Amino acid sequence: MAVRKILRMGNPLLRKLSEDVTEDEIHTKDFKKLIRDMFETMDSADGVGLAAPQIGVLKKLVVVGSSPDPKRYEGAPEVPKQVILNPIITPLEDPKEGYWEGCLSVPGMRGYIERPYSIRMQWRDESFRTKEEVIQGFRAIVMQHECDHLFGILYVDRLKSSKMFGFNEDVDTEGKLLD
């Protein structure tokens, strides 16, 4: 396994569309190593999720998983470890509330984003089995954020206002400007 370099905002690969993962690919040694590397990279960077384009691989592949971390996301629940291939997200409501998001590709910063808190997601797991689930709350936010990467979208593209974006040291997770 290896920790891979996480691409940062400005790298043109982060703005490209990813390709679907095929069933043949999932059985290869390289693909299995890619998944292990993604989890190791995400964990090493203290992330909640990581999309393949963030390490320069233009495939519709996301890994997620975290334990509650009051330093990063106060009150956020655990996100179970999961491999997501070829996701399709359907919002089940209009965005009503916002959340201060961060991203491993935009290190040290946060921005206020409004997203649906309830989604239906269809995807394939690492065995290429079809999955479908209604996902709500923090986990729904994480899934939308990570899946955006597969379409060349960064969270900064969804900012409610450029005035609601700043460095972690200057804006707390509730969005109050620090003195």
mmCIF file of C-alpha atoms in Angstrom:
data_model
loop_
_atom_site.group_PDB
_atom_site.id
_atom_site.type_symbol
_atom_site.label_atom_id
_atom_site.label_comp_id
_atom_site.label_asym_id
_atom_site.label_seq_id
_atom_site.Cartn_x
_atom_site.Cartn_y
_atom_site.Cartn_z
ATOM 1 C CA MET A 1 0.000 0.000 0.000
ATOM 2 C CA ALA A 2 1.053 3.578 -0.533
ATOM 3 C CA VAL A 3 0.009 7.068 0.387
ATOM 4 C CA ARG A 4 -0.527 8.911 -2.875
ATOM 5 C CA LYS A 5 -0.161 12.596 -3.585
ATOM 6 C CA ILE A 6 -3.464 14.473 -3.319
ATOM 7 C CA LEU A 7 -3.952 16.934 -6.163
ATOM 8 C CA ARG A 8 -4.822 20.468 -5.132
ATOM 9 C CA MET A 9 -7.223 22.998 -6.599
ATOM 10 C CA GLY A 10 -5.711 24.373 -9.786
ATOM 11 C CA ASN A 11 -4.594 20.992 -11.115
ATOM 12 C CA PRO A 12 -6.525 20.510 -14.384
ATOM 13 C CA LEU A 13 -7.194 16.804 -13.682
ATOM 14 C CA LEU A 14 -9.572 17.842 -10.879
ATOM 15 C CA ARG A 15 -11.819 19.513 -13.487
ATOM 16 C CA LYS A 16 -12.186 16.529 -15.822
ATOM 17 C CA LEU A 17 -15.034 14.015 -16.048
ATOM 18 C CA SER A 18 -14.296 10.527 -14.768
ATOM 19 C CA GLU A 19 -15.061 7.294 -16.585
ATOM 20 C CA ASP A 20 -17.234 4.475 -15.260
ATOM 21 C CA VAL A 21 -15.498 1.570 -13.564
ATOM 22 C CA THR A 22 -16.093 -1.712 -15.404
ATOM 23 C CA GLU A 23 -16.697 -5.104 -13.857
ATOM 24 C CA ASP A 24 -13.530 -6.432 -15.515
ATOM 25 C CA GLU A 25 -11.420 -3.734 -13.825
ATOM 26 C CA ILE A 26 -12.455 -4.594 -10.277
ATOM 27 C CA HIS A 27 -10.815 -8.022 -10.479
ATOM 28 C CA THR A 28 -7.365 -6.707 -11.372
ATOM 29 C CA LYS A 29 -4.499 -6.488 -8.925
ATOM 30 C CA ASP A 30 -3.974 -2.822 -9.854
ATOM 31 C CA PHE A 31 -7.561 -1.891 -9.035
ATOM 32 C CA LYS A 32 -7.474 -3.640 -5.673
ATOM 33 C CA LYS A 33 -4.214 -1.834 -4.898
ATOM 34 C CA LEU A 34 -5.802 1.474 -5.944
ATOM 35 C CA ILE A 35 -8.600 0.972 -3.396
ATOM 36 C CA ARG A 36 -6.119 0.120 -0.623
ATOM 37 C CA ASP A 37 -3.985 3.137 -1.552
ATOM 38 C CA MET A 38 -7.031 5.415 -1.514
ATOM 39 C CA PHE A 39 -8.031 4.337 1.992
ATOM 40 C CA GLU A 40 -4.442 4.736 3.205
ATOM 41 C CA THR A 41 -4.180 8.174 1.569
ATOM 42 C CA MET A 42 -7.517 9.301 3.029
ATOM 43 C CA ASP A 43 -6.588 8.079 6.511
ATOM 44 C CA SER A 44 -3.124 9.628 6.328
ATOM 45 C CA ALA A 45 -4.656 13.007 5.429
ATOM 46 C CA ASP A 46 -7.313 12.692 8.170
ATOM 47 C CA GLY A 47 -10.076 12.755 5.547
ATOM 48 C CA VAL A 48 -13.667 11.571 5.619
ATOM 49 C CA GLY A 49 -13.682 10.671 1.930
ATOM 50 C CA LEU A 50 -11.485 10.603 -1.150
ATOM 51 C CA ALA A 51 -12.403 10.441 -4.833
ATOM 52 C CA ALA A 52 -10.082 8.841 -7.387
ATOM 53 C CA PRO A 53 -9.625 12.099 -9.372
ATOM 54 C CA GLN A 54 -8.053 13.639 -6.251
ATOM 55 C CA ILE A 55 -5.097 11.309 -6.782
ATOM 56 C CA GLY A 56 -5.102 11.703 -10.561
ATOM 57 C CA VAL A 57 -7.186 8.636 -11.482
ATOM 58 C CA LEU A 58 -10.156 9.600 -13.662
ATOM 59 C CA LYS A 59 -12.456 6.765 -12.612
ATOM 60 C CA LYS A 60 -15.832 6.915 -10.838
ATOM 61 C CA LEU A 61 -14.452 5.562 -7.582
ATOM 62 C CA VAL A 62 -14.898 7.008 -4.090
ATOM 63 C CA VAL A 63 -13.863 5.733 -0.676
ATOM 64 C CA VAL A 64 -15.358 7.058 2.556
ATOM 65 C CA GLY A 65 -15.037 6.279 6.231
ATOM 66 C CA SER A 66 -14.418 8.132 9.453
ATOM 67 C CA SER A 67 -14.894 8.118 13.174
ATOM 68 C CA PRO A 68 -16.399 11.134 14.903
ATOM 69 C CA ASP A 69 -13.746 13.882 15.134
ATOM 70 C CA PRO A 70 -14.738 16.943 17.163
ATOM 71 C CA LYS A 71 -11.669 18.833 15.914
ATOM 72 C CA ARG A 72 -12.810 18.663 12.296
ATOM 73 C CA TYR A 73 -16.584 18.289 12.296
ATOM 74 C CA GLU A 74 -18.088 18.797 15.729
ATOM 75 C CA GLY A 75 -21.125 16.597 16.273
ATOM 76 C CA ALA A 76 -20.666 14.694 13.018
ATOM 77 C CA PRO A 77 -21.506 10.986 13.238
ATOM 78 C CA GLU A 78 -19.354 8.103 12.099
ATOM 79 C CA VAL A 79 -19.275 7.455 8.353
ATOM 80 C CA PRO A 80 -18.897 3.694 7.727
ATOM 81 C CA LYS A 81 -15.973 2.562 5.566
ATOM 82 C CA GLN A 82 -17.266 2.020 2.076
ATOM 83 C CA VAL A 83 -16.168 1.720 -1.559
ATOM 84 C CA ILE A 84 -18.469 3.419 -4.061
ATOM 85 C CA LEU A 85 -18.290 2.789 -7.813
ATOM 86 C CA ASN A 86 -20.287 4.586 -10.522
ATOM 87 C CA PRO A 87 -22.618 6.463 -8.149
ATOM 88 C CA ILE A 88 -25.884 8.099 -9.170
ATOM 89 C CA ILE A 89 -27.353 10.609 -6.713
ATOM 90 C CA THR A 90 -30.957 11.794 -6.747
ATOM 91 C CA PRO A 91 -31.805 14.628 -4.335
ATOM 92 C CA LEU A 92 -34.963 13.935 -2.320
ATOM 93 C CA GLU A 93 -35.385 17.541 -1.200
ATOM 94 C CA ASP A 94 -34.204 21.012 -2.067
ATOM 95 C CA PRO A 95 -31.208 22.320 -0.153
ATOM 96 C CA LYS A 96 -32.570 23.773 3.087
ATOM 97 C CA GLU A 97 -29.581 24.102 5.343
ATOM 98 C CA GLY A 98 -25.925 24.583 4.757
ATOM 99 C CA TYR A 99 -22.736 23.121 6.063
ATOM 100 C CA TRP A 100 -19.153 24.357 6.314
ATOM 101 C CA GLU A 101 -17.221 21.942 4.110
ATOM 102 C CA GLY A 102 -13.523 21.351 3.711
ATOM 103 C CA CYS A 103 -11.625 19.319 1.130
ATOM 104 C CA LEU A 104 -8.293 17.535 0.939
ATOM 105 C CA SER A 105 -7.776 19.202 -2.467
ATOM 106 C CA VAL A 106 -8.383 22.667 -0.973
ATOM 107 C CA PRO A 107 -6.321 22.272 2.205
ATOM 108 C CA GLY A 108 -6.711 24.576 5.162
ATOM 109 C CA MET A 109 -9.937 26.194 3.998
ATOM 110 C CA ARG A 110 -13.696 25.891 4.490
ATOM 111 C CA GLY A 111 -16.719 27.180 2.651
ATOM 112 C CA TYR A 112 -20.445 27.316 3.310
ATOM 113 C CA ILE A 113 -22.370 25.036 0.944
ATOM 114 C CA GLU A 114 -26.090 24.273 0.778
ATOM 115 C CA ARG A 115 -26.906 20.714 -0.270
ATOM 116 C CA PRO A 116 -29.891 18.391 0.101
ATOM 117 C CA TYR A 117 -29.744 16.568 3.453
ATOM 118 C CA SER A 118 -31.662 13.627 1.983
ATOM 119 C CA ILE A 119 -30.603 11.774 -1.178
ATOM 120 C CA ARG A 120 -31.177 8.453 -2.910
ATOM 121 C CA MET A 121 -27.914 6.942 -4.036
ATOM 122 C CA GLN A 122 -27.342 4.011 -6.367
ATOM 123 C CA TRP A 123 -23.861 2.577 -6.823
ATOM 124 C CA ARG A 124 -21.799 -0.556 -7.224
ATOM 125 C CA ASP A 125 -19.703 -1.895 -4.355
ATOM 126 C CA GLU A 126 -16.177 -3.319 -4.641
ATOM 127 C CA SER A 127 -17.668 -6.681 -5.729
ATOM 128 C CA PHE A 128 -19.727 -4.828 -8.385
ATOM 129 C CA ARG A 129 -22.995 -5.603 -6.611
ATOM 130 C CA THR A 130 -25.706 -2.992 -7.146
ATOM 131 C CA LYS A 131 -26.605 -1.008 -4.028
ATOM 132 C CA GLU A 132 -29.299 1.574 -3.371
ATOM 133 C CA GLU A 133 -29.984 3.536 -0.216
ATOM 134 C CA VAL A 134 -31.669 6.673 1.056
ATOM 135 C CA ILE A 135 -28.948 8.601 2.868
ATOM 136 C CA GLN A 136 -29.493 11.560 5.164
ATOM 137 C CA GLY A 137 -27.589 14.132 7.195
ATOM 138 C CA PHE A 138 -23.815 14.376 7.376
ATOM 139 C CA ARG A 139 -23.287 11.174 5.396
ATOM 140 C CA ALA A 140 -25.423 12.566 2.528
ATOM 141 C CA ILE A 141 -23.283 15.714 2.517
ATOM 142 C CA VAL A 142 -20.092 13.623 2.376
ATOM 143 C CA MET A 143 -21.426 11.485 -0.491
ATOM 144 C CA GLN A 144 -22.451 14.518 -2.555
ATOM 145 C CA HIS A 145 -19.136 16.260 -1.910
ATOM 146 C CA GLU A 146 -17.049 13.232 -2.918
ATOM 147 C CA CYS A 147 -19.196 12.330 -5.931
ATOM 148 C CA ASP A 148 -18.919 15.912 -7.225
ATOM 149 C CA HIS A 149 -15.210 15.209 -7.773
ATOM 150 C CA LEU A 150 -16.158 12.548 -10.348
ATOM 151 C CA PHE A 151 -17.697 15.289 -12.485
ATOM 152 C CA GLY A 152 -14.919 17.865 -12.143
ATOM 153 C CA ILE A 153 -16.742 19.866 -9.466
ATOM 154 C CA LEU A 154 -15.055 21.205 -6.329
ATOM 155 C CA TYR A 155 -16.982 22.451 -3.326
ATOM 156 C CA VAL A 156 -15.778 26.000 -4.023
ATOM 157 C CA ASP A 157 -17.954 25.894 -7.164
ATOM 158 C CA ARG A 158 -21.001 25.541 -4.907
ATOM 159 C CA LEU A 159 -20.235 28.296 -2.384
ATOM 160 C CA LYS A 160 -23.318 30.114 -1.139
ATOM 161 C CA SER A 161 -21.228 33.301 -1.243
ATOM 162 C CA SER A 162 -17.541 34.042 -1.692
ATOM 163 C CA LYS A 163 -17.856 35.897 1.615
ATOM 164 C CA MET A 164 -18.527 32.530 3.262
ATOM 165 C CA PHE A 165 -15.158 31.001 2.433
ATOM 166 C CA GLY A 166 -11.925 31.238 4.374
ATOM 167 C CA PHE A 167 -9.008 29.660 6.144
ATOM 168 C CA ASN A 168 -9.751 27.214 8.950
ATOM 169 C CA GLU A 169 -7.951 29.491 11.426
ATOM 170 C CA ASP A 170 -10.183 32.437 10.560
ATOM 171 C CA VAL A 171 -13.595 30.784 10.230
ATOM 172 C CA ASP A 172 -14.928 28.223 12.663
ATOM 173 C CA THR A 173 -17.053 25.252 11.605
ATOM 174 C CA GLU A 174 -20.203 27.140 12.516
ATOM 175 C CA GLY A 175 -19.210 29.977 10.223
ATOM 176 C CA LYS A 176 -18.499 32.663 12.753
ATOM 177 C CA LEU A 177 -15.529 34.867 12.027
ATOM 178 C CA LEU A 178 -12.931 34.378 14.714
ATOM 179 C CA ASP A 179 -11.558 37.454 16.498
#
